[in-house]
């Protein structure tokens, strides 16, 4: 519970991130390229421009929820492309 998990999911059309407390099984914060606040600003949810925007949104929502440190869970995706773009913007590295 000290460091909740930041989980990333991507598809061919969108990218999403959520911060999950595994002990309680609850989502603490979430952001996606489908969010109304982001979808109007993004040309596409499936490109390198969308990932940092989703990263910024999840970072802002995490800070608003009082979360300052997370464990990055990239799931089955390589740390490359959109997944890396989401994390690199806010200095999240695998293993932290």
Tab-separated table of C-alpha atoms in Angstrom:
chain	number	residue	atom	x	y	z
A	1	UNK	CA	0.000	0.000	0.000
A	2	UNK	CA	3.042	2.286	0.292
A	3	UNK	CA	3.724	1.981	-3.437
A	4	UNK	CA	0.647	1.092	-5.457
A	5	UNK	CA	1.019	-0.422	-8.923
A	6	UNK	CA	0.852	1.722	-12.068
A	7	UNK	CA	-0.522	-0.613	-14.723
A	8	UNK	CA	-0.365	0.250	-18.429
A	9	UNK	CA	-2.584	-1.200	-21.144
A	10	UNK	CA	-2.477	-0.389	-24.820
A	11	UNK	CA	-4.332	-1.398	-27.931
A	12	UNK	CA	-3.999	-0.483	-31.566
A	13	UNK	CA	-6.262	2.540	-31.015
A	14	UNK	CA	-5.769	3.642	-27.395
A	15	UNK	CA	-3.529	3.671	-24.319
A	16	UNK	CA	-4.595	3.614	-20.675
A	17	UNK	CA	-2.974	3.686	-17.242
A	18	UNK	CA	-4.335	3.035	-13.797
A	19	UNK	CA	-2.935	3.042	-10.291
A	20	UNK	CA	-4.113	0.044	-8.297
A	21	UNK	CA	-3.815	-0.811	-4.616
A	22	UNK	CA	-3.429	-4.590	-4.781
A	23	UNK	CA	-4.080	-5.124	-1.074
A	24	UNK	CA	-7.566	-3.610	-1.201
A	25	UNK	CA	-8.176	-4.359	-4.877
A	26	UNK	CA	-9.197	-0.786	-5.658
A	27	UNK	CA	-8.258	1.582	-8.457
A	28	UNK	CA	-6.902	4.797	-6.958
A	29	UNK	CA	-6.483	6.806	-10.177
A	30	UNK	CA	-6.937	6.191	-13.892
A	31	UNK	CA	-6.385	7.928	-17.215
A	32	UNK	CA	-6.967	6.902	-20.809
A	33	UNK	CA	-6.835	8.314	-24.304
A	34	UNK	CA	-10.612	7.744	-24.268
A	35	UNK	CA	-11.162	10.277	-21.443
A	36	UNK	CA	-13.334	13.184	-22.509
A	37	UNK	CA	-10.718	15.660	-21.279
A	38	UNK	CA	-7.982	14.079	-23.406
A	39	UNK	CA	-9.784	12.744	-26.470
A	40	UNK	CA	-10.675	16.218	-27.706
A	41	UNK	CA	-7.038	17.319	-27.548
A	42	UNK	CA	-5.539	14.204	-29.144
A	43	UNK	CA	-5.453	13.563	-32.860
A	44	UNK	CA	-5.271	9.818	-32.204
A	45	UNK	CA	-5.078	7.683	-29.102
A	46	UNK	CA	-2.679	5.308	-30.806
A	47	UNK	CA	0.397	7.467	-31.400
A	48	UNK	CA	3.450	8.751	-29.532
A	49	UNK	CA	1.673	12.052	-28.778
A	50	UNK	CA	-1.118	10.372	-26.818
A	51	UNK	CA	1.133	8.454	-24.403
A	52	UNK	CA	2.742	11.497	-22.710
A	53	UNK	CA	-0.674	13.150	-22.455
A	54	UNK	CA	-2.052	10.096	-20.650
A	55	UNK	CA	1.111	10.014	-18.503
A	56	UNK	CA	0.603	13.633	-17.516
A	57	UNK	CA	-3.059	13.009	-16.671
A	58	UNK	CA	-2.288	9.953	-14.506
A	59	UNK	CA	0.518	11.852	-12.741
A	60	UNK	CA	-1.785	14.766	-11.930
A	61	UNK	CA	-4.532	12.452	-10.693
A	62	UNK	CA	-2.054	10.470	-8.596
A	63	UNK	CA	-0.735	13.610	-6.921
A	64	UNK	CA	-4.303	14.758	-6.267
A	65	UNK	CA	-4.938	11.390	-4.563
A	66	UNK	CA	-1.776	11.779	-2.458
A	67	UNK	CA	0.289	9.171	-4.312
A	68	UNK	CA	3.942	10.076	-4.791
A	69	UNK	CA	5.591	6.725	-5.597
A	70	UNK	CA	4.413	3.765	-7.659
A	71	UNK	CA	5.674	0.441	-8.977
A	72	UNK	CA	5.547	0.418	-12.768
A	73	UNK	CA	3.786	-2.603	-14.279
A	74	UNK	CA	4.194	-2.665	-18.051
A	75	UNK	CA	2.353	-5.977	-18.310
A	76	UNK	CA	3.132	-8.010	-21.434
A	77	UNK	CA	4.309	-4.933	-23.344
A	78	UNK	CA	7.965	-4.163	-23.994
A	79	UNK	CA	9.361	-0.994	-22.460
A	80	UNK	CA	9.402	0.655	-25.864
A	81	UNK	CA	7.361	3.092	-27.939
A	82	UNK	CA	4.160	4.315	-26.328
A	83	UNK	CA	4.740	2.485	-23.038
A	84	UNK	CA	8.164	4.107	-22.635
A	85	UNK	CA	6.802	7.497	-23.746
A	86	UNK	CA	4.122	7.339	-21.043
A	87	UNK	CA	6.700	6.503	-18.358
A	88	UNK	CA	9.716	8.546	-19.478
A	89	UNK	CA	7.946	11.848	-19.316
A	90	UNK	CA	7.545	11.470	-15.570
A	91	UNK	CA	10.782	9.644	-14.752
A	92	UNK	CA	9.217	6.255	-14.138
A	93	UNK	CA	11.638	3.434	-14.801
A	94	UNK	CA	11.058	-0.317	-14.646
A	95	UNK	CA	11.859	-1.733	-11.249
A	96	UNK	CA	11.049	1.473	-9.379
